[in-house]
mmCIF file of C-alpha atoms in Angstrom:
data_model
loop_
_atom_site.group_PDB
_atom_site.id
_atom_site.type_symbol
_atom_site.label_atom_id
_atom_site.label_comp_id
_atom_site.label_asym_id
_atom_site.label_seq_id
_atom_site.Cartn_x
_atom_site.Cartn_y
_atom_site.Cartn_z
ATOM 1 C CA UNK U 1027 52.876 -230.522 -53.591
ATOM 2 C CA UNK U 1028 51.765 -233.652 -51.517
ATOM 3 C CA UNK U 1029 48.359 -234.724 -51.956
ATOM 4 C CA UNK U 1030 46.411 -234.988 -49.232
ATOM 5 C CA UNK U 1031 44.426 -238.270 -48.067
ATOM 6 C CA UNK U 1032 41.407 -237.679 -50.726
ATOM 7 C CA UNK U 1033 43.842 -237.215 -53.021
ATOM 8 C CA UNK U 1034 46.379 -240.067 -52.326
ATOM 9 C CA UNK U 1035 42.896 -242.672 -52.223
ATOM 10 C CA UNK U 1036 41.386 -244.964 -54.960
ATOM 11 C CA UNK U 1037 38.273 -243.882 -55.425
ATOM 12 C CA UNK U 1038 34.791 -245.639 -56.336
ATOM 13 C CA UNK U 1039 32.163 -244.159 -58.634
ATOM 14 C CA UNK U 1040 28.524 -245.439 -60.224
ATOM 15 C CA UNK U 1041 27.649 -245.062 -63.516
ATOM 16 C CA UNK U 1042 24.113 -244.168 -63.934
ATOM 17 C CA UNK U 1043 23.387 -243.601 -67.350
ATOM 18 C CA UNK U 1044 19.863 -243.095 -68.943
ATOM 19 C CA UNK U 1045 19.898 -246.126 -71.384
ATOM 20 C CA UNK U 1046 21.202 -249.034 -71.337
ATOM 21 C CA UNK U 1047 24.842 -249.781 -71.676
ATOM 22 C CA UNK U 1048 25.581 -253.123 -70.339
ATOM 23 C CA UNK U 1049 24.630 -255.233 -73.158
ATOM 24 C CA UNK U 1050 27.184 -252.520 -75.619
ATOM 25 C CA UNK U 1051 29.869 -253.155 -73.242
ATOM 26 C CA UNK U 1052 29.749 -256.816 -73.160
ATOM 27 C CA UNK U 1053 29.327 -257.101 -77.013
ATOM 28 C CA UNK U 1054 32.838 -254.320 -77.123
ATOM 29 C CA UNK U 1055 35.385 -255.655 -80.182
ATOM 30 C CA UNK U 1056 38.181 -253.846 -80.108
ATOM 31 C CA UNK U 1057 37.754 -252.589 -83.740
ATOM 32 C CA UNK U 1058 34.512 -253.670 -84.551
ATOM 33 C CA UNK U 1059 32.754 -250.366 -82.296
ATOM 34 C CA UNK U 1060 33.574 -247.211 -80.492
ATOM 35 C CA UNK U 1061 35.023 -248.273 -77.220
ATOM 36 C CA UNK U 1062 32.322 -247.006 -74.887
ATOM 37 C CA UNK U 1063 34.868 -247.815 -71.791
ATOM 38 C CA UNK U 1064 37.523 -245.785 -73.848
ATOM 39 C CA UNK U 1065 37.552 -243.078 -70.178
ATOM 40 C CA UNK U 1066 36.989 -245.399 -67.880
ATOM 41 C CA UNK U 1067 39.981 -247.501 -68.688
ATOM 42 C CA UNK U 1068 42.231 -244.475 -68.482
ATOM 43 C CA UNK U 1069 40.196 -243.640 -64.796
ATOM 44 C CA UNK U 1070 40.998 -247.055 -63.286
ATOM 45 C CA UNK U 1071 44.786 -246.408 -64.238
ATOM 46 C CA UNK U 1072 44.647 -242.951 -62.008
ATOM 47 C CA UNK U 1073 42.879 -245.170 -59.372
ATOM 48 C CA UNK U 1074 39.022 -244.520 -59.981
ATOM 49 C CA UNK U 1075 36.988 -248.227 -60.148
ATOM 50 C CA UNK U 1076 33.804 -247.766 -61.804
ATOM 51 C CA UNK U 1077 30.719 -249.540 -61.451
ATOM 52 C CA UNK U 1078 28.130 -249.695 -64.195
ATOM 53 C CA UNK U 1079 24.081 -249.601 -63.158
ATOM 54 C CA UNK U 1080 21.723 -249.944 -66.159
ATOM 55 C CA UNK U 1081 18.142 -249.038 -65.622
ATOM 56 C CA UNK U 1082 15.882 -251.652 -64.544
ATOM 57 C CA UNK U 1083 13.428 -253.290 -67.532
ATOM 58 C CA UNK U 1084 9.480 -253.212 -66.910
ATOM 59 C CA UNK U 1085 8.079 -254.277 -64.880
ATOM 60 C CA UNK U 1086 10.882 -253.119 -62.437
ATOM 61 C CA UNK U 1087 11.356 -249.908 -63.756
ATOM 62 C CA UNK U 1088 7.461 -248.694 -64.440
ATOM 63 C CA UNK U 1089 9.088 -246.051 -66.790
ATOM 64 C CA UNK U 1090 10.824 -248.746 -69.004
ATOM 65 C CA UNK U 1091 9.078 -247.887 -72.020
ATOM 66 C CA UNK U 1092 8.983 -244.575 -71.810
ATOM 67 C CA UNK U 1093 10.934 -241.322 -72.803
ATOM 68 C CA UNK U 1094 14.470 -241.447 -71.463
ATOM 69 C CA UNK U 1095 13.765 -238.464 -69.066
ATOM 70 C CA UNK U 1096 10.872 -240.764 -67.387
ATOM 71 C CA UNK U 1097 12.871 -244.279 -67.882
ATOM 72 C CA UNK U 1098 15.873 -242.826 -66.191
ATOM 73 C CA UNK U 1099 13.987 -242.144 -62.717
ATOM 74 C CA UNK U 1100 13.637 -245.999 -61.876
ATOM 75 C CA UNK U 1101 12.444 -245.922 -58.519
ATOM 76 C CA UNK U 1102 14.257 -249.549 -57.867
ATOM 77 C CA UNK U 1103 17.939 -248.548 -59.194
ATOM 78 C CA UNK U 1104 17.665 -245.639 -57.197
ATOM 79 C CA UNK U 1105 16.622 -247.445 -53.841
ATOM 80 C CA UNK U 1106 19.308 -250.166 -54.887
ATOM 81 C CA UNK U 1107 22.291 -246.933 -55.113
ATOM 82 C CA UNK U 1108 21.124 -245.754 -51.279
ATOM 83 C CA UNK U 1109 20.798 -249.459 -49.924
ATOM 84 C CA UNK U 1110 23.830 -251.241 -51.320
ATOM 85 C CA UNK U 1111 25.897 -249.163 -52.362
ATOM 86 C CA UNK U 1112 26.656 -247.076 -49.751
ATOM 87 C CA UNK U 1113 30.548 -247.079 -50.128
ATOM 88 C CA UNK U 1114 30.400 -245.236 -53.485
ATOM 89 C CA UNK U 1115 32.395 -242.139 -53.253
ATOM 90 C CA UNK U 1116 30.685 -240.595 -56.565
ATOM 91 C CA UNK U 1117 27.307 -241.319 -58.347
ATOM 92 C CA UNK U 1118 27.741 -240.119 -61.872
ATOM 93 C CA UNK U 1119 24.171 -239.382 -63.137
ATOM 94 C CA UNK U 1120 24.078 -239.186 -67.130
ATOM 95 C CA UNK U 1121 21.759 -236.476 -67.574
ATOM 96 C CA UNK U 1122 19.337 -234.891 -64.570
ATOM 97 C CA UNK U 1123 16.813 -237.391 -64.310
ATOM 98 C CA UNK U 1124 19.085 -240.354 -63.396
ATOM 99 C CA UNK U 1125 19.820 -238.313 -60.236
ATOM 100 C CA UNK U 1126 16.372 -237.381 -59.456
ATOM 101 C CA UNK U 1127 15.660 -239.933 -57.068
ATOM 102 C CA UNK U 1128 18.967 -240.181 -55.449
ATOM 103 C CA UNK U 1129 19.037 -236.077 -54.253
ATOM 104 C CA UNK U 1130 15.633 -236.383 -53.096
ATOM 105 C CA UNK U 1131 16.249 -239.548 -51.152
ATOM 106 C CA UNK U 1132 19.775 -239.326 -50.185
ATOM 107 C CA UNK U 1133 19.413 -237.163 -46.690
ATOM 108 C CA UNK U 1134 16.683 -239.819 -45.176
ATOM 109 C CA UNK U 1135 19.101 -242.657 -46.255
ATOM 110 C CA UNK U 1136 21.770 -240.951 -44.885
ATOM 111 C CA UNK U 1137 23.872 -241.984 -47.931
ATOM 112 C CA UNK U 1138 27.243 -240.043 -48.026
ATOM 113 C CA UNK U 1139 28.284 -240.358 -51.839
ATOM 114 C CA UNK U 1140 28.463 -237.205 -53.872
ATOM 115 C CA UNK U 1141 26.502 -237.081 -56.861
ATOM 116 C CA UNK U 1142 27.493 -235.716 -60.087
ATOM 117 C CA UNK U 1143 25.493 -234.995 -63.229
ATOM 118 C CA UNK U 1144 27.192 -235.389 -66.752
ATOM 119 C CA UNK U 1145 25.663 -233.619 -69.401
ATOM 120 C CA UNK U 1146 22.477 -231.461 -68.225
ATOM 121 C CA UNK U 1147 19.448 -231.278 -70.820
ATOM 122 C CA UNK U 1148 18.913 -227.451 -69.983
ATOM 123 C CA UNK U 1149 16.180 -226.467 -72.208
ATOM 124 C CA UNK U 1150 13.169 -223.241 -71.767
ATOM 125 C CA UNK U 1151 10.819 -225.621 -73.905
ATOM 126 C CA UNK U 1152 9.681 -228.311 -71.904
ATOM 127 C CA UNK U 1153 8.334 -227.087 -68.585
ATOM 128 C CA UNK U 1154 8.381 -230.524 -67.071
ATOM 129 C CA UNK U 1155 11.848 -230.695 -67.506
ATOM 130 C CA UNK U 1156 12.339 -227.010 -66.161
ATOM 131 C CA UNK U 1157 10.785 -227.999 -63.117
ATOM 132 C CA UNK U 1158 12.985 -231.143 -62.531
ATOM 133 C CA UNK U 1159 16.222 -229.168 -63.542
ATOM 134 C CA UNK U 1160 15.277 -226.570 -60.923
ATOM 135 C CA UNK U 1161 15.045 -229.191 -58.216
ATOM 136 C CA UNK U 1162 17.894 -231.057 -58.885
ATOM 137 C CA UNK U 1163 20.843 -228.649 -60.162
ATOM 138 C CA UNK U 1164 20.885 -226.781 -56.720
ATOM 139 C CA UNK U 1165 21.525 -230.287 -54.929
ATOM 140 C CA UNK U 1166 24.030 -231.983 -57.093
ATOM 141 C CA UNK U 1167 27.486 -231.763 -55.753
ATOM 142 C CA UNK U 1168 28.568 -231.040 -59.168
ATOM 143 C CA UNK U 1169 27.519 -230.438 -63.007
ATOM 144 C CA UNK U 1170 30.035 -231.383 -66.038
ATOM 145 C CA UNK U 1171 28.419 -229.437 -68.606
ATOM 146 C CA UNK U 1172 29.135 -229.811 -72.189
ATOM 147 C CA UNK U 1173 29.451 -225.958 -73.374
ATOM 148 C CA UNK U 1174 30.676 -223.247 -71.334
ATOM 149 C CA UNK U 1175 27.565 -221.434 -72.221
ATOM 150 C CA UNK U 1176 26.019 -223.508 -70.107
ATOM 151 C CA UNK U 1177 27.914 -222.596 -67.287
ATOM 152 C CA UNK U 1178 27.268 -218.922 -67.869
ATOM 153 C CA UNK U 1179 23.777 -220.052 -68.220
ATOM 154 C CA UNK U 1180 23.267 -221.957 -64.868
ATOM 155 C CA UNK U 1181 25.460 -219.762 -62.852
ATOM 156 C CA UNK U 1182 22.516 -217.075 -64.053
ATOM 157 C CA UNK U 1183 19.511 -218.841 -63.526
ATOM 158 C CA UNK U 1184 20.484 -220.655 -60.438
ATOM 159 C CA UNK U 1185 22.935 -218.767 -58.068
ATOM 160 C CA UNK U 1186 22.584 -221.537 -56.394
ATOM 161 C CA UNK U 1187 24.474 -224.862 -57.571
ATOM 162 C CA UNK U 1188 27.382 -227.253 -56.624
ATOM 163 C CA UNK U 1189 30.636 -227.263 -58.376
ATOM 164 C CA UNK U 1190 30.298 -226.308 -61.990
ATOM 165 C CA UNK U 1191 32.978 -227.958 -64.519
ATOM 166 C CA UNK U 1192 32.959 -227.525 -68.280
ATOM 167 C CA UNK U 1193 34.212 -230.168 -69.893
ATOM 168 C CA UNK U 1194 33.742 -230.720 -73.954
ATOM 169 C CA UNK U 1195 32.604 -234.149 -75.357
ATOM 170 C CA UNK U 1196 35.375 -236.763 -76.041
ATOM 171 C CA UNK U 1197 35.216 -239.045 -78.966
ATOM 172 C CA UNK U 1198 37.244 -242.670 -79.872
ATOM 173 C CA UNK U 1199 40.632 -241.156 -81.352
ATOM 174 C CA UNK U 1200 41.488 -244.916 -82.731
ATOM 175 C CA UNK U 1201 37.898 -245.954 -83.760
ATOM 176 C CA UNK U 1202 37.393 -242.812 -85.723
ATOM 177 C CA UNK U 1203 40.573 -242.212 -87.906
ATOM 178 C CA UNK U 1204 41.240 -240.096 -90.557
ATOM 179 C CA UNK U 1205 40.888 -242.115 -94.407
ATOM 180 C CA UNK U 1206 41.870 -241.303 -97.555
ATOM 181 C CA UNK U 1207 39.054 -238.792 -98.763
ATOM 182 C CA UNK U 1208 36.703 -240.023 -101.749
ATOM 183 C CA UNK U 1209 37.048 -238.045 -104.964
ATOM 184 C CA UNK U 1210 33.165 -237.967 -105.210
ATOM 185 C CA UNK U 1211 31.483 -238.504 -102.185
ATOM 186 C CA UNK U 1212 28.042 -237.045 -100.891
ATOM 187 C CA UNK U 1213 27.388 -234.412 -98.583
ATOM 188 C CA UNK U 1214 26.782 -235.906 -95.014
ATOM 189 C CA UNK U 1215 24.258 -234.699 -92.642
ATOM 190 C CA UNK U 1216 23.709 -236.944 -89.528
ATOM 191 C CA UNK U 1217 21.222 -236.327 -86.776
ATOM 192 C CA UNK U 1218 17.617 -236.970 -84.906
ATOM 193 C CA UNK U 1219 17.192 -234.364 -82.085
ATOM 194 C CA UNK U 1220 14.824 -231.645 -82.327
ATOM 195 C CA UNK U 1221 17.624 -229.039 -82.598
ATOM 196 C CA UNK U 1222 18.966 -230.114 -86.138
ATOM 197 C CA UNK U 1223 17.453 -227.724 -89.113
ATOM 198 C CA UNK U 1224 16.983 -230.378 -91.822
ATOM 199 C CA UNK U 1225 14.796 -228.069 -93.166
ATOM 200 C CA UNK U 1226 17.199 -225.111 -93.998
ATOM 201 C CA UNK U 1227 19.530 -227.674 -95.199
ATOM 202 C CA UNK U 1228 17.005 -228.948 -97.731
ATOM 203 C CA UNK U 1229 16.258 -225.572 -99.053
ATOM 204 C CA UNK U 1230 20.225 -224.975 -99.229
ATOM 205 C CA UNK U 1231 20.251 -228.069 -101.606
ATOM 206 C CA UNK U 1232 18.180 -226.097 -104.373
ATOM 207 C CA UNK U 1233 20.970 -225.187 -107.133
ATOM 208 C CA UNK U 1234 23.568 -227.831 -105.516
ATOM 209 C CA UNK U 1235 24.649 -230.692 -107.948
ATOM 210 C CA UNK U 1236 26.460 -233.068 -105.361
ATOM 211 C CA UNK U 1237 24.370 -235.786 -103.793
ATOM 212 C CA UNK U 1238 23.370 -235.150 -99.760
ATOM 213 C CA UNK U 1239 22.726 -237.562 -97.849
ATOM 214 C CA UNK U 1240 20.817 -237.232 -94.868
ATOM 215 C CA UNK U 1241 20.925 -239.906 -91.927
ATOM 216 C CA UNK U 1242 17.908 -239.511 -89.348
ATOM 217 C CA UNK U 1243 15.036 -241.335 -88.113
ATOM 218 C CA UNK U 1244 12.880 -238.274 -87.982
ATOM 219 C CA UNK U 1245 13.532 -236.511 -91.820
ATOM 220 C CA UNK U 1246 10.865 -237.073 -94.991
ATOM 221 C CA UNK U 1247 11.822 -235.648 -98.010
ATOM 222 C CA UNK U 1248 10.262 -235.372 -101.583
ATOM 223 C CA UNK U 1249 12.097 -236.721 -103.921
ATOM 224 C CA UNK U 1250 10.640 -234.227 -106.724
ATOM 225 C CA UNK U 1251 11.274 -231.554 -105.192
ATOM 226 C CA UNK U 1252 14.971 -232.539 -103.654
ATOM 227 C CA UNK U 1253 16.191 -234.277 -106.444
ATOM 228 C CA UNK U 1254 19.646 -235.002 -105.254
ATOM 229 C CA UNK U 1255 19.288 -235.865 -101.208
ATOM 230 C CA UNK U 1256 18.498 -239.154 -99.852
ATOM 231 C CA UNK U 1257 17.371 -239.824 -96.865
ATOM 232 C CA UNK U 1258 18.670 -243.047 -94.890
ATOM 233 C CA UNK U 1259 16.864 -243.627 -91.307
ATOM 234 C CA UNK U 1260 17.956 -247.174 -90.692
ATOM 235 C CA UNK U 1261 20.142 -247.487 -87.143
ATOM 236 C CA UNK U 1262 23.933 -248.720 -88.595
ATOM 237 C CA UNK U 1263 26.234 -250.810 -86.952
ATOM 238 C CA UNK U 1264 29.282 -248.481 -85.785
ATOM 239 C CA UNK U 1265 31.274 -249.977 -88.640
ATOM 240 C CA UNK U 1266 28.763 -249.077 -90.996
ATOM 241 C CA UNK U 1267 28.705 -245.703 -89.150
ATOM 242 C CA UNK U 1268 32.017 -244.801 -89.680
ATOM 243 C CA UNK U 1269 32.255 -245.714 -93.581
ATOM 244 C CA UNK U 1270 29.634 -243.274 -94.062
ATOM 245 C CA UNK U 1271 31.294 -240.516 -92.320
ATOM 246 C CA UNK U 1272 34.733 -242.128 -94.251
ATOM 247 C CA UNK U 1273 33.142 -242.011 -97.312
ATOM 248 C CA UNK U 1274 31.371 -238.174 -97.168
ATOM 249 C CA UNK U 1275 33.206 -234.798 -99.096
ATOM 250 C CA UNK U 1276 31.844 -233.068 -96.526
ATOM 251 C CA UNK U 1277 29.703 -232.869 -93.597
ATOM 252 C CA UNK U 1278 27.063 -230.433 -92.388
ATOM 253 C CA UNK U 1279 25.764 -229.567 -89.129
ATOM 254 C CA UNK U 1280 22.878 -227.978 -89.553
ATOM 255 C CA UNK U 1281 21.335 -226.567 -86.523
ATOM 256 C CA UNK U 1282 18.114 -224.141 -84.526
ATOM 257 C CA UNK U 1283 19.705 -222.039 -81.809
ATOM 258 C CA UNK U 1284 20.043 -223.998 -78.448
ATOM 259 C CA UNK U 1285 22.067 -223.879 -75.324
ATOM 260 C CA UNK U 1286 22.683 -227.631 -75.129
ATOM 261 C CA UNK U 1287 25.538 -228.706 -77.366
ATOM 262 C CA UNK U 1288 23.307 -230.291 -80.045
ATOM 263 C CA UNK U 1289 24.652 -232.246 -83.045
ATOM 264 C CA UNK U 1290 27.800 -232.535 -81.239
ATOM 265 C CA UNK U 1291 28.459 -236.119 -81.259
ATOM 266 C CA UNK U 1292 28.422 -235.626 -85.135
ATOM 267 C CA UNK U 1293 30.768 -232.857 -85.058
ATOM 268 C CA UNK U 1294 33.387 -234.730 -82.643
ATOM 269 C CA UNK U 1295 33.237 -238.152 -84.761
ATOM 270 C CA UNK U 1296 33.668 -236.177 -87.820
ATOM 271 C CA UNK U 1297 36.640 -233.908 -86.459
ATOM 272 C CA UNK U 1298 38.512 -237.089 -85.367
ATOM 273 C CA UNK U 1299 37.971 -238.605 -88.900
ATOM 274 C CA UNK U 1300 39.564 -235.377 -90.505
ATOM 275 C CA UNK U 1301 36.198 -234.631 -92.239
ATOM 276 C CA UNK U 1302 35.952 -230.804 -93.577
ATOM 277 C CA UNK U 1303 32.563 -229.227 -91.842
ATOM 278 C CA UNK U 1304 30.009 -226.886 -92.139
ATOM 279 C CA UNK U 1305 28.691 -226.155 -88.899
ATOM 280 C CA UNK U 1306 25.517 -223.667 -88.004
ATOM 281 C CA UNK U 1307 26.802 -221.210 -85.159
ATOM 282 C CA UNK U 1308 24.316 -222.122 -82.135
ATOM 283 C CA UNK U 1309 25.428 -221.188 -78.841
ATOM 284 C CA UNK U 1310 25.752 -224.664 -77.486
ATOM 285 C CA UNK U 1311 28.502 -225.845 -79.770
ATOM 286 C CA UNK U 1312 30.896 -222.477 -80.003
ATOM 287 C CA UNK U 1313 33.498 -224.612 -77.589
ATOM 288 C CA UNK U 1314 34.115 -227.016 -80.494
ATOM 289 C CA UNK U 1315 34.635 -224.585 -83.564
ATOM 290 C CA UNK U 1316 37.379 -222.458 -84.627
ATOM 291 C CA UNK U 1317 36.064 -220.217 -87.909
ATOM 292 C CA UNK U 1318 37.808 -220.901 -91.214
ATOM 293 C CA UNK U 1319 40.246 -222.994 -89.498
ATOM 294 C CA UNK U 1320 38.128 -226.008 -88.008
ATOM 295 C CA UNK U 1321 35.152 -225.617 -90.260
ATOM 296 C CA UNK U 1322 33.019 -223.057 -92.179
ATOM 297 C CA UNK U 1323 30.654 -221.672 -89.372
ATOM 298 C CA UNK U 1324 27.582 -220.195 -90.931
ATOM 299 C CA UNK U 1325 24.509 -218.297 -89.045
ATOM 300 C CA UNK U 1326 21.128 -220.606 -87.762
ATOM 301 C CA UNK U 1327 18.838 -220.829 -90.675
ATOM 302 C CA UNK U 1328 20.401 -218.707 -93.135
ATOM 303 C CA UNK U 1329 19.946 -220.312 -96.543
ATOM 304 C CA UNK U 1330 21.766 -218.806 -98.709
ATOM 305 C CA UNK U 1331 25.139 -218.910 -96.596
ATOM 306 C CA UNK U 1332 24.590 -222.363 -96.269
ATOM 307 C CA UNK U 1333 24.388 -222.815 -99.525
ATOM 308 C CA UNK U 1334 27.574 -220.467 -100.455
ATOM 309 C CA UNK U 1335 29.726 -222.770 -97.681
ATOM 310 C CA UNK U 1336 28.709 -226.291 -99.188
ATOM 311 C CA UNK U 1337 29.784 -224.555 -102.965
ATOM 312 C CA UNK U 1338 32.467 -223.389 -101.696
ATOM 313 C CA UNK U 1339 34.100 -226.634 -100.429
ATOM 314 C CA UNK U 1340 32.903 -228.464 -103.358
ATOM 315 C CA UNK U 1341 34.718 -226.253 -105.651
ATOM 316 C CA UNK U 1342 37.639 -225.550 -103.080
ATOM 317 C CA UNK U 1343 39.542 -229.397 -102.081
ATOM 318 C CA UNK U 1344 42.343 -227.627 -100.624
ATOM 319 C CA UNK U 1345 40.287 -225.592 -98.622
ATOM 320 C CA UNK U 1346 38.714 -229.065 -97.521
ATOM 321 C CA UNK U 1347 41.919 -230.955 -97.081
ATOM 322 C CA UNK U 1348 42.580 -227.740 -94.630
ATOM 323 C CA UNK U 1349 39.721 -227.651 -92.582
ATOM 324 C CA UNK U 1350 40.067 -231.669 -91.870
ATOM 325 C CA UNK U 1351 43.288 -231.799 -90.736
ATOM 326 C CA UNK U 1352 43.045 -228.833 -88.676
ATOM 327 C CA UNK U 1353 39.849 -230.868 -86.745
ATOM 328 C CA UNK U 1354 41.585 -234.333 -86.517
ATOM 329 C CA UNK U 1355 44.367 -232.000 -84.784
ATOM 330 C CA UNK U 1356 41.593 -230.063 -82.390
ATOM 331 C CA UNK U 1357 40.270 -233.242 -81.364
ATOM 332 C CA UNK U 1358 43.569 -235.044 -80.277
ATOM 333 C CA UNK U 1359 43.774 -231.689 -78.438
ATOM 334 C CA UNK U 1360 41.082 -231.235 -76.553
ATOM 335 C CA UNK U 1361 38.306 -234.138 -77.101
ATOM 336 C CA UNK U 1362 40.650 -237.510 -76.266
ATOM 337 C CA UNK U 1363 39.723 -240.008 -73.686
ATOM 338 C CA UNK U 1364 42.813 -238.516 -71.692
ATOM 339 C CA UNK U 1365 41.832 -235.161 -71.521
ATOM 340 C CA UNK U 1366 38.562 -236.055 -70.102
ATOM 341 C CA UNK U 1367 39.471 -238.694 -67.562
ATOM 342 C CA UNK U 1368 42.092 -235.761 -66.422
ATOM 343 C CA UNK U 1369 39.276 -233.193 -65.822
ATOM 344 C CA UNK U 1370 36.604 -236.021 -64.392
ATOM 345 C CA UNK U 1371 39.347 -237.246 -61.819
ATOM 346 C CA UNK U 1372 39.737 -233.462 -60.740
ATOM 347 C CA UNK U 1373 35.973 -233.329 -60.383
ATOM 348 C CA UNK U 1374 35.269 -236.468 -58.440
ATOM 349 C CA UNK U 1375 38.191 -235.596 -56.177
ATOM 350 C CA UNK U 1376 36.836 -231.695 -55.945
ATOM 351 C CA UNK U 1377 33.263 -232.294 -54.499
ATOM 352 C CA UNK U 1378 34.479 -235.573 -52.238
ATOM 353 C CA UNK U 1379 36.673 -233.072 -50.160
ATOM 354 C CA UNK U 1380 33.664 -230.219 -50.625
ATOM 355 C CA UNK U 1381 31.523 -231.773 -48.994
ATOM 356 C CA UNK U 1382 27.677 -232.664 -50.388
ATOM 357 C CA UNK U 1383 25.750 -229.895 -51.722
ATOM 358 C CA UNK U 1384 22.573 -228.260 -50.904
#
């Protein structure tokens, strides 16, 4: 089939993340860090340029110094996207604030770019964020969502919405590579969002041997009573990083119900390193899991099965060997940089020929 002329164009798309990403992309060694540009490369060889727009610093931004959900709004980038850059085709907004501005503001500027959301913080605990997800999901022209739960979920709860497009997280392939496992390495457990259940882990340690290691900013353990888990909360360099996922038995993802796909940057850096898992079945991360093949999925908050899984792979390096190579093989399946530049070309392309929502 011959595409047609919005097929057959180059196309030109913002990135408008939440944080700051500039100064990580100019520092990029190949080697040295995750290749943040990994997709992006792979878009400008199908013929989508990308442009990169950091949020303004204070005093610019007012919300500088603030949460990410109030530092992404800057009033200034968002009057800078409608004024100057007016020949975008697609404004990718990294979460729902980042577009805030933009949907409101868009019709009285008269600016014609589409505007698609990447990764949507849905959530029925923070009413402030309710609020702004209910204004601005029914005017994006699109929503990549990370779990296809969450497409069930908005389809529900707002009938309606632009063009909906699951899409799982990718992770560096060649950054994060499979090493030679350790004969006696700790039990890894990485995360600081609200949705990882530290605590059940810690109460799964009682009767385990093995060292665990926790890495988060936001854990505090007693030493008397958890005798064998450490607790590490410094930021590490990626290289740093990725020893201490290299150098882990195991890894566990221990996690509280929630329809975003919590702890799921763990889970995708570990799969591509081959690293066997213990995952906690919450709805939001079900895309990235196969049972006893993948990883050992146990239920939210049960102790004692948490407990069984870790003893099991301790006394089982087969089974470990197993589960590794069967993730290392998922994620050069589904979660490479090709796969998702594939699926965000379709969706940029899909809502320019739509038309603009709401």
């Amino acid at each position: 089939m011959t595409p047609g002329p919005v097929q057959a164009r180059r196309l030109k798309i913002l990135i408008v993340p939440a944080g700051k990403l500039g100064p990580q992309w100019a520092a990029f060694r190949r080697g040295g860090a995750e290749d943040l540009r990994r997709v992006l490369t792979i878009l400008a060889e199908r013929g989508i340029d990308a442009k990169l727009i950091d949020p303004f610093d204070w005093p610019w931004n007012p919300f500088a110094g603030g949460h990410t959900l109030f530092r992404a709004l800057d009033p200034l980038r968002a009057l800078r996207i409608l004024l100057f850059e007016r020949r975008v085709d697609v404004v990718v907004a990294y979460f729902e604030s980042s577009a805030l501005l933009v949907l409101l503001l868009r019709r009285l500027f008269r600016f014609k770019g589409r505007v698609v959301i990447h990764d949507v913080g849905l959530t029925e605990a923070w009413r402030l964020r309710e609020r702004l997800l209910d204004f601005v999901i029914p005017r994006a022209d699109g929503l990549v969502l990370l779990g296809s739960n969450q497409v069930a979920y908005v389809e529900k709860r707002w009938p309606a919405h632009g063009f909906l497009q699951f899409l799982p997280a990718d992770v560096d392939l060649d950054f994060y590579e499979p090493e030679a496992p350790p004969q006696d390495g700790a039990i890894l457990s990485i995360g600081d969002d609200a949705a990882r259940d530290f605590a059940t882990l810690l109460e799964a340690s009682r009767g385990i041997a093995a060292p665990i290691l926790i890495k988060s900013s936001g854990v505090r353990v007693d030493r008397a009573a958890y005798p064998n888990v450490t607790v590490l909360s410094r930021r590490l360099p990626d290289v740093e990083y990725r020893r201490l996922l290299a150098e882990a038995t195991l890894v566990v993802v221990p996690l509280t119900p929630a329809i975003h796909a919590s702890g799921v940057t763990t889970l995708v850096e570990a799969m591509a390193m081959g690293k066997a898992l213990i995952v906690s079945d919450s709805p939001g991360i079900q895309d990235y899991v196969v049972p006893d093949e993948t990883c050992l999925l146990v239920p939210c908050g049960d102790t004692a099965a948490l407990r069984a899984a870790i003893q099991r792979l301790i006394d089982e390096p087969e089974t470990r060997v197993r589960l590794g190579a069967n993730a290392r093989r998922f994620a050069e399946r589904h979660l490479s940089p090709a796969v998702q530049a594939e699926v965000l070309e379709q969706v940029f392309r899909h809502v320019i020929a739509a038309g603009p929502a709401g």
